[in-house]
Amino acid sequence: MATRPHIGIIGAGLSGLRCADILIQNGARVTILEARDRIGGRVHQDEVGGHLVDLGPNWIHGTGQNPIMALAEATQTVTHDPEGANVAISRQGHVVDDALAMKASEFMWTTIEEAFEYSNQHAESIPADRSLFDFFQERVQRTDFTPAEKELCLDACKLWGAYVGDPIERQSLRFFCLEECIDGNNYFVASTYKHILEHVAKAAQTQAGIFFNHPVVRIDAPPRPKDQPQAQHQVTVTTASETNHHFDEVVVTCPLGWLKRNTDAFHPQLPERLLQAVNNISYGRLEKVYVTFPRAFWQTTTTETRPPKPRTNPVFAQFLDPIYAPHPPHIQWNQECLFLAALPDPCAQPTLLFYTYGPCATHIVDSLAGLDLESSAYKTRLIDFLAPFYARLPGYSASAPDCTPTALLATRWQADPYAGNGSYCNFQVGLTHADRDIEVLRSGAGVGAERGVWFAGEHTAPFVALGTTTGAYWSGERAATQICCARGLGSLGVGAARDDSLPSAGVKGI
Ligand SMILES: Cc1cc2nc3c(=O)[nH]c(=O)nc-3n(C[C@H](O)[C@H](O)[C@H](O)COP(=O)(O)OP(=O)(O)OC[C@H]3O[C@@H](n4cnc5c(N)ncnc54)[C@H](O)[C@@H]3O)c2cc1C
């Protein structure tokens, strides 16, 4: 056993950076190989209309014991619980009456709670092909709503697709429980994840070697010799430029979508059960489109008081199954939109953030392929997509300069191989053992102990945090703990018994 083992981490996203932090604190030497020219992975910001915005995550899911919430507080990150008025736009393009919109919203949230409970209690017996949408349909039939109200409720429910990154007709009801998050509110990270990322990266940036533009293409990890535990064993990692790096242990944080396309990078081949798990768990398609205007034209003020005060301005808009927006007939075109003018100062901005998902998101990403972000073709294509929606908002006038976009930006995670050509893991119909699959992804089917290759990343997180920044952070801690355990680093000692899903006390930094 080397006294100071050299650990290679593939990927400088949240999971890799947190893993590096814990390993460094416990005395390991750490080198990170990162495919991009920056840290953060899916946590990334860019400017739109002079404001910094998040291209990946911009929510913190749940407050109970959530380390990302604690990091937000420690870094004076502005977070915001966007409670407030919603605007629902009907299929025909009209603003839905407030009382009716509230009825649909209450139905959706109540049924979501019921679906979590049902999935938790009946996971074993729910048929694998039963979807979350089936559940909504069944529940709406039990109400005494009119047919028009039922249709509106189902249209509103479909927008849950923006949470899972795919249409809810594809969301497994059986494993919907795996979408349940940490208790407490969801907070929008108004000043972006920038300072949270910088904080998590501090140890890695000062005490680890980080090689940027080093995409890993091959990992050679022969089995450790069983009869000679003290014998030298190394994992060789090869980058696209054919450079070899040798490590005592390697942590792979590449996204699930990358693993799906690159299982042949591992030599010898990964165990069959691990390959099945990689193949089984699905990968979502959430994208964002930001559009900025000279002024937040949808904000109104009342002149009835002196000085004029803002009215209750909308926070969210939901565009339900729009027949007024041209689109391919077989693709759901509903959209959820957040009004960033409702953020607290100094983060408020005259910007709409559209969440688009599934085949619609794929269609938009494809339509932007090869276009320069500054080109007029890029802007025109995005305006063609967005205008039918923002033109339905209160205060819109086609001739008003305030209603003409000044900046536009769309994400293209599906075209990004280092993001796994998608957004984050989700659980689609057809899955029979998704919970076991996740446990296998976490444990790496034993290849850590056997060959020195460990796995981290949001798809290996504890169940309550799968697909989130919190989950990525915890998964990095867990992989570091596994290595500390195996190498006798920290105060855990070799082979201490632990629950593999959770980070462990006894290792410095946790
Ligand atoms: C559009 C979108 C919205 C989201 N919204 C939220 C949200 O609101 N709240 C939330 O909690 N989560 C959200 N998420 C999920 C969250 O971003 C992820 O769970 C988290 O950032 C994943 O971190 P990670 O370290 O597991 O992976 P990553 O951040 O993807 O890090 C992996 C790293 O590995 C690198 N890499 C990949 N392949 C290679 C290779 N072959 N060689 C070397 N390096 C490689 C990548 O470049 C990357 O830096 C969102 C994600 C997306 C895409």
XYZ file of C-alpha atoms and ligand atoms in Angstrom:
563
model
C 0.000 0.000 0.000
C 1.511 3.383 -0.976
C 1.681 5.756 1.979
C 0.443 8.604 -0.195
C -1.615 7.058 -2.965
C -1.983 8.889 -6.263
C -5.660 9.098 -7.246
C -6.811 10.062 -10.749
C -10.218 11.678 -11.106
C -11.834 11.830 -14.537
C -13.941 14.985 -14.702
C -13.907 18.319 -12.865
C -17.670 18.640 -12.323
C -19.153 18.977 -8.836
C -18.703 15.280 -8.053
C -15.059 15.184 -9.166
C -14.196 18.421 -7.367
C -15.807 17.314 -4.107
C -14.122 13.923 -4.391
C -10.756 15.661 -4.868
C -11.391 17.874 -1.836
C -12.056 14.917 0.491
C -9.144 12.872 -0.850
C -6.739 15.807 -0.466
C -7.941 16.443 3.091
C -7.180 12.812 3.878
C -3.670 12.851 2.522
C -3.969 11.533 -1.040
C -2.225 13.015 -4.048
C -4.866 13.922 -6.658
C -4.747 14.555 -10.400
C -7.868 15.497 -12.377
C -8.158 14.864 -16.114
C -10.847 17.116 -17.586
C -12.049 17.032 -21.197
C -13.065 20.697 -21.303
C -11.040 23.872 -20.812
C -12.876 24.692 -17.579
C -14.172 23.264 -14.305
C -17.860 22.761 -13.425
C -19.143 20.331 -16.067
C -22.897 20.834 -16.212
C -22.615 23.674 -13.675
C -21.764 26.525 -16.008
C -22.632 30.173 -16.578
C -22.703 32.555 -19.501
C -23.892 36.106 -20.109
C -27.225 36.964 -21.684
C -28.034 40.637 -22.186
C -25.360 41.706 -19.694
C -26.545 39.309 -16.937
C -24.825 36.156 -15.782
C -27.115 33.107 -16.041
C -26.806 29.398 -15.349
C -26.842 27.109 -18.375
C -27.120 23.951 -16.271
C -28.703 23.798 -12.826
C -30.380 26.824 -11.304
C -32.386 25.237 -8.491
C -31.459 23.801 -5.123
C -33.841 20.931 -4.512
C -34.822 20.756 -0.855
C -33.440 22.468 2.195
C -33.303 19.720 4.845
C -29.593 18.970 5.497
C -28.778 19.959 1.931
C -25.050 20.769 1.705
C -25.583 22.887 -1.415
C -27.956 25.123 0.527
C -25.294 25.469 3.226
C -22.723 26.349 0.545
C -25.100 28.950 -0.898
C -25.312 30.583 2.510
C -21.550 30.388 3.072
C -20.843 32.047 -0.279
C -23.539 34.763 0.016
C -25.242 33.297 -3.017
C -28.677 34.885 -3.487
C -31.402 32.245 -3.457
C -35.096 32.843 -4.009
C -38.283 30.878 -3.445
C -40.350 32.096 -6.388
C -43.775 31.999 -4.792
C -46.337 34.015 -6.697
C -48.804 34.319 -9.489
C -48.744 31.852 -12.383
C -50.034 32.593 -15.858
C -51.482 29.612 -17.688
C -52.014 30.015 -21.417
C -54.637 27.696 -22.900
C -54.272 25.520 -26.008
C -55.921 28.318 -27.978
C -53.492 30.956 -26.654
C -55.716 32.714 -24.093
C -54.852 33.488 -20.489
C -56.719 30.933 -18.379
C -58.994 32.357 -15.707
C -57.117 32.538 -12.333
C -59.510 30.270 -10.440
C -59.360 27.608 -13.135
C -55.569 27.821 -13.405
C -55.362 27.406 -9.614
C -57.644 24.363 -9.790
C -55.386 22.714 -12.381
C -52.247 23.580 -10.427
C -53.689 22.197 -7.171
C -54.743 19.011 -8.962
C -51.231 18.599 -10.354
C -49.415 19.102 -7.037
C -51.853 16.956 -5.038
C -51.600 14.165 -7.605
C -47.805 14.392 -7.685
C -47.776 13.867 -3.892
C -50.138 10.909 -4.310
C -47.992 9.469 -7.102
C -44.879 9.615 -4.883
C -46.746 7.842 -2.109
C -48.261 5.265 -4.450
C -44.900 4.571 -6.062
C -43.213 4.268 -2.660
C -45.812 1.850 -1.339
C -46.500 -0.282 -4.400
C -43.207 -0.298 -6.319
C -43.143 -4.091 -6.414
C -46.604 -4.499 -7.933
C -46.873 -1.534 -10.326
C -46.529 -2.835 -13.914
C -43.258 -1.690 -15.493
C -45.031 -0.070 -18.430
C -47.335 2.115 -16.295
C -46.450 5.784 -16.626
C -46.879 8.851 -14.486
C -49.277 10.148 -17.148
C -51.436 7.004 -16.738
C -51.688 7.844 -13.043
C -52.746 11.443 -13.754
C -55.372 10.211 -16.235
C -56.785 7.745 -13.751
C -56.935 10.314 -10.940
C -58.547 13.020 -13.035
C -61.353 10.610 -13.924
C -62.139 10.290 -10.208
C -62.855 14.025 -9.929
C -66.151 15.753 -10.679
C -64.423 18.260 -12.974
C -66.025 19.144 -16.321
C -64.426 17.610 -19.463
C -62.813 20.985 -20.243
C -61.355 21.202 -16.712
C -60.050 17.648 -16.965
C -58.334 18.459 -20.244
C -56.758 21.555 -18.698
C -55.570 19.565 -15.664
C -53.906 16.933 -17.849
C -52.281 19.625 -19.984
C -50.893 21.236 -16.809
C -49.652 17.847 -15.528
C -47.733 17.201 -18.750
C -45.439 20.075 -17.806
C -43.966 17.869 -15.100
C -41.911 16.682 -18.072
C -39.739 19.769 -17.547
C -38.637 18.322 -14.182
C -37.635 14.916 -15.495
C -36.422 16.071 -18.903
C -38.772 13.877 -20.946
C -42.545 13.555 -21.543
C -44.358 12.050 -18.571
C -45.846 9.398 -20.844
C -42.298 7.955 -20.593
C -41.849 8.456 -16.817
C -42.049 5.151 -14.940
C -44.720 5.235 -12.220
C -43.071 2.291 -10.523
C -39.849 4.244 -10.022
C -41.361 7.707 -9.715
C -40.301 7.482 -6.030
C -36.696 7.884 -7.245
C -37.606 11.414 -8.395
C -38.547 12.445 -4.857
C -36.171 15.088 -3.480
C -34.907 16.166 -0.090
C -37.643 17.710 2.101
C -38.223 21.432 2.094
C -38.620 24.154 -0.487
C -36.952 24.429 -3.854
C -34.844 27.551 -4.194
C -33.880 29.297 -7.407
C -30.203 30.267 -7.350
C -30.729 33.883 -8.354
C -27.085 34.979 -8.415
C -26.089 31.710 -10.200
C -24.095 28.690 -9.001
C -20.814 30.531 -9.724
C -19.659 31.081 -6.122
C -20.866 27.660 -4.986
C -18.767 26.061 -7.725
C -15.727 28.191 -6.889
C -16.033 27.180 -3.240
C -16.257 23.454 -3.997
C -13.313 23.762 -6.418
C -10.955 25.559 -4.021
C -9.015 22.545 -2.712
C -8.712 20.942 -6.159
C -7.547 24.181 -7.769
C -4.866 24.826 -5.159
C -3.733 21.313 -4.235
C -4.496 18.924 -7.114
C -3.033 18.766 -10.575
C -5.765 19.619 -13.093
C -5.155 18.824 -16.760
C -7.691 20.641 -18.971
C -8.459 19.605 -22.572
C -7.596 16.013 -21.630
C -10.549 13.860 -22.760
C -10.069 10.326 -21.503
C -10.622 7.634 -24.119
C -9.373 4.480 -22.439
C -9.033 3.071 -18.926
C -6.873 -0.026 -18.417
C -7.442 -1.553 -15.016
C -6.220 -5.125 -14.647
C -7.481 -7.052 -11.595
C -5.354 -6.570 -8.474
C -3.282 -9.681 -7.836
C -5.327 -11.563 -5.207
C -2.506 -13.576 -3.677
C -0.112 -10.559 -3.382
C -2.048 -7.699 -1.761
C 1.136 -5.629 -1.342
C 2.123 -5.899 -5.022
C 2.209 -2.750 -7.141
C -1.069 -2.320 -9.058
C -1.825 0.598 -11.337
C -4.665 1.894 -13.466
C -3.596 3.426 -16.790
C -5.727 6.201 -18.228
C -5.216 7.238 -21.847
C -6.301 10.596 -23.223
C -7.298 11.507 -26.797
C -3.748 12.740 -27.465
C -2.555 9.191 -26.593
C -0.845 10.275 -23.380
C -0.861 7.654 -20.611
C -1.368 8.571 -16.958
C -0.789 5.992 -14.201
C -2.686 6.027 -10.917
C -3.179 3.861 -7.843
C -6.959 4.341 -8.040
C -9.217 6.125 -10.528
C -12.606 7.778 -9.994
C -14.778 8.032 -13.115
C -17.262 10.930 -12.904
C -18.193 11.003 -16.598
C -21.976 11.462 -16.982
C -24.234 8.431 -17.432
C -24.862 9.464 -21.057
C -21.101 9.324 -21.691
C -20.830 5.889 -20.065
C -23.664 4.596 -22.273
C -21.712 5.504 -25.423
C -18.248 4.592 -24.145
C -18.437 1.286 -22.295
C -15.713 0.002 -24.631
C -13.282 2.529 -23.093
C -12.871 0.136 -20.136
C -10.312 -2.691 -20.318
C -11.017 -5.370 -19.345
C -14.741 -4.943 -20.019
C -16.905 -3.827 -17.096
C -18.897 -6.577 -15.346
C -22.131 -7.531 -17.121
C -24.372 -6.331 -14.268
C -22.747 -2.881 -14.352
C -23.178 -2.685 -18.137
C -26.860 -3.564 -17.697
C -27.318 -0.800 -15.121
C -25.641 1.765 -17.397
C -27.871 0.645 -20.219
C -31.100 0.489 -18.189
C -31.183 3.905 -16.501
C -32.325 6.569 -18.935
C -30.892 10.005 -19.535
C -33.091 13.105 -19.789
C -33.226 15.913 -22.317
C -33.761 19.235 -20.567
C -32.620 22.419 -22.306
C -33.005 26.088 -21.496
C -33.639 29.110 -23.659
C -33.077 32.624 -22.306
C -34.598 35.646 -24.006
C -33.968 39.218 -22.808
C -36.002 42.335 -23.616
C -35.248 46.048 -23.113
C -37.836 46.057 -20.308
C -39.916 43.406 -18.558
C -43.030 44.262 -20.566
C -45.117 41.685 -18.674
C -44.582 43.597 -15.406
C -47.345 46.076 -14.749
C -47.580 48.830 -12.171
C -50.714 50.257 -10.763
C -51.278 54.000 -10.929
C -54.027 53.822 -8.371
C -51.540 54.513 -5.579
C -49.020 57.332 -5.273
C -46.189 56.526 -5.844
C -47.179 53.692 -8.249
C -46.542 50.235 -6.798
C -45.874 47.024 -8.669
C -48.896 44.740 -9.020
C -48.533 41.070 -8.215
C -46.497 40.221 -11.243
C -46.293 36.709 -12.664
C -43.486 34.375 -11.672
C -44.177 31.385 -13.938
C -46.010 30.945 -17.227
C -47.253 27.629 -18.532
C -48.039 27.264 -22.198
C -50.347 24.259 -22.444
C -50.274 22.101 -25.572
C -50.273 25.143 -27.913
C -52.149 24.874 -31.194
C -51.137 28.476 -32.036
C -47.371 27.714 -32.203
C -46.280 25.985 -35.430
C -44.482 22.715 -34.682
C -44.022 19.157 -35.948
C -47.372 17.433 -35.263
C -45.948 14.410 -33.418
C -43.987 16.501 -30.856
C -45.422 17.944 -27.625
C -44.698 21.673 -27.733
C -45.813 22.774 -24.233
C -43.413 25.076 -22.354
C -42.739 26.248 -18.833
C -41.266 29.699 -18.412
C -39.821 31.578 -15.428
C -39.878 35.384 -15.240
C -36.463 36.519 -14.052
C -37.763 40.061 -13.476
C -39.332 38.595 -10.325
C -35.929 37.800 -8.797
C -34.713 39.907 -5.886
C -32.359 42.811 -6.678
C -29.628 42.902 -7.915
C -30.477 39.664 -9.779
C -33.763 40.831 -11.369
C -33.474 41.048 -15.155
C -35.943 41.596 -18.036
C -35.464 37.998 -19.116
C -37.685 34.965 -19.668
C -36.228 31.535 -19.003
C -37.914 28.758 -21.003
C -37.506 25.141 -19.897
C -37.889 22.864 -22.872
C -37.594 19.080 -22.733
C -37.792 15.768 -24.554
C -38.314 15.640 -28.336
C -39.102 19.382 -28.477
C -35.721 20.168 -26.882
C -34.012 17.781 -29.306
C -35.743 19.490 -32.226
C -34.486 22.917 -31.121
C -30.937 21.735 -30.484
C -30.878 20.115 -33.940
C -32.243 23.251 -35.584
C -29.399 25.319 -34.088
C -26.642 22.891 -35.110
C -23.662 24.606 -36.669
C -25.037 28.133 -36.149
C -22.832 30.807 -34.627
C -24.376 32.306 -31.476
C -23.919 35.796 -32.912
C -25.395 34.993 -36.324
C -28.753 36.377 -37.403
C -29.852 32.849 -38.392
C -29.379 31.721 -34.749
C -31.432 34.642 -33.422
C -34.140 34.272 -36.067
C -34.536 30.575 -35.370
C -34.908 31.168 -31.648
C -37.325 34.056 -32.127
C -39.414 31.895 -34.489
C -39.614 29.323 -31.711
C -40.272 31.717 -28.813
C -42.398 34.512 -30.290
C -45.670 32.531 -30.374
C -45.261 32.119 -26.592
C -44.080 35.498 -25.349
C -46.593 37.189 -27.665
C -49.327 35.671 -25.439
C -48.062 37.356 -22.278
C -49.826 40.320 -20.708
C -48.417 43.653 -21.881
C -47.173 42.358 -25.265
C -47.454 44.539 -28.352
C -45.815 43.495 -31.638
C -44.980 47.120 -32.454
C -43.534 48.052 -29.046
C -39.706 48.216 -28.956
C -39.845 46.826 -25.381
C -41.235 43.569 -26.786
C -38.377 42.931 -29.230
C -35.671 40.583 -27.863
C -32.227 42.088 -27.356
C -30.407 38.844 -26.473
C -31.052 35.110 -26.850
C -29.226 32.014 -25.691
C -30.153 28.340 -25.910
C -28.310 25.451 -24.274
C -27.175 22.478 -26.341
C -26.382 19.807 -23.753
C -27.690 17.116 -26.100
C -24.959 18.002 -28.575
C -22.280 17.888 -25.860
C -20.603 14.480 -25.506
C -18.968 15.496 -22.206
C -22.418 16.170 -20.731
C -23.443 12.707 -21.953
C -25.572 14.248 -24.739
C -28.336 15.121 -22.321
C -29.145 16.596 -18.922
C -29.361 14.049 -16.064
C -30.594 10.553 -15.279
C -34.301 9.769 -15.217
C -36.468 6.666 -14.945
C -38.451 5.621 -17.953
C -41.219 3.079 -18.378
C -40.012 -0.481 -18.833
C -37.554 -0.418 -15.919
C -37.895 -3.401 -13.615
C -35.092 -2.906 -11.069
C -34.080 0.762 -11.282
C -33.317 0.955 -7.558
C -30.958 -2.013 -7.835
C -29.449 -0.528 -10.998
C -28.601 2.668 -9.118
C -27.045 0.660 -6.289
C -24.925 -1.185 -8.855
C -23.824 2.115 -10.438
C -22.794 3.356 -6.972
C -20.926 0.229 -6.018
C -19.425 -0.137 -9.494
C -20.203 -3.858 -9.146
C -17.034 -4.210 -7.113
C -14.533 -2.985 -9.745
C -13.190 -0.471 -7.219
C -11.926 -3.112 -4.826
C -11.029 -5.519 -7.652
C -9.407 -3.195 -10.180
C -9.111 0.282 -8.630
C -11.881 1.945 -10.706
C -14.600 3.788 -8.735
C -17.662 5.683 -9.924
C -19.197 9.013 -8.924
C -21.594 11.505 -10.511
C -25.245 12.449 -10.118
C -26.387 9.040 -11.425
C -24.634 7.338 -8.480
C -26.129 9.587 -5.795
C -28.287 8.650 -2.798
C -31.885 8.097 -3.949
C -33.153 11.438 -2.585
C -30.619 13.389 -4.609
C -30.332 11.560 -7.949
C -29.916 13.905 -10.905
C -29.095 16.939 -8.763
C -26.104 19.037 -7.749
C -26.552 17.786 -4.184
C -26.398 14.222 -5.437
C -23.271 14.909 -7.489
C -21.599 16.480 -4.443
C -22.558 13.577 -2.169
C -21.458 11.017 -4.751
C -17.989 12.599 -4.826
C -17.817 12.329 -1.046
C -18.950 8.706 -1.199
C -16.363 7.682 -3.808
C -13.612 9.453 -1.818
C -14.779 7.663 1.322
C -14.683 4.303 -0.451
C -11.068 4.951 -1.449
C -10.115 6.265 2.005
C -11.613 3.089 3.428
C -9.815 0.795 1.018
C -6.486 2.609 1.507
C -6.787 3.199 5.243
C -6.770 6.977 4.841
C -8.466 9.214 7.418
C -9.766 7.755 10.650
C -11.961 5.083 9.057
C -9.327 2.427 8.687
C -9.430 -0.336 6.127
C -12.747 -1.977 5.423
C -14.911 -0.139 7.978
C -18.548 -1.093 7.477
C -20.657 1.686 5.963
C -23.766 2.376 3.976
C -22.348 2.912 0.491
C -25.077 5.307 -0.548
C -24.196 7.990 1.950
C -21.065 9.949 2.730
C -19.426 8.858 5.918
C -18.182 10.572 9.027
C -14.692 9.528 10.101
C -13.133 10.806 6.921
C -11.831 14.366 7.181
C -14.010 16.983 5.532
C -17.354 15.230 5.952
C -30.155 21.828 -18.266
C -29.869 21.258 -16.897
C -30.588 21.703 -15.813
C -30.332 21.183 -14.544
N -31.023 21.693 -13.492
C -30.701 21.311 -12.232
C -31.235 22.005 -11.110
O -31.987 22.964 -11.262
N -30.878 21.568 -9.870
C -30.009 20.527 -9.680
O -29.731 20.181 -8.524
N -29.449 19.878 -10.743
C -29.765 20.255 -11.991
N -29.151 19.676 -13.067
C -28.271 18.510 -12.838
C -26.878 18.921 -12.347
O -26.341 19.854 -13.227
C -26.004 17.688 -12.303
O -26.617 16.712 -11.466
C -24.596 17.928 -11.761
O -24.063 19.143 -12.185
C -23.732 16.770 -12.229
O -22.424 16.860 -11.736
P -21.415 15.683 -12.068
O -20.137 16.003 -11.435
O -22.068 14.396 -11.746
O -21.289 15.689 -13.655
P -20.709 16.824 -14.611
O -20.995 18.163 -14.082
O -21.221 16.525 -15.967
O -19.146 16.593 -14.528
C -18.511 15.588 -15.269
C -17.217 16.155 -15.800
O -16.554 15.134 -16.526
C -16.022 15.693 -17.708
N -15.875 14.610 -18.674
C -16.843 13.930 -19.324
N -16.308 12.990 -20.108
C -14.966 13.076 -19.938
C -13.855 12.366 -20.492
N -14.019 11.376 -21.370
N -12.606 12.712 -20.095
C -12.404 13.709 -19.200
N -13.419 14.417 -18.661
C -14.684 14.100 -19.025
C -17.030 16.740 -18.115
O -16.480 17.707 -18.985
C -17.423 17.312 -16.754
O -16.609 18.394 -16.390
C -29.348 20.188 -14.357
C -28.611 19.747 -15.454
C -28.867 20.274 -16.713
C -28.043 19.809 -17.881
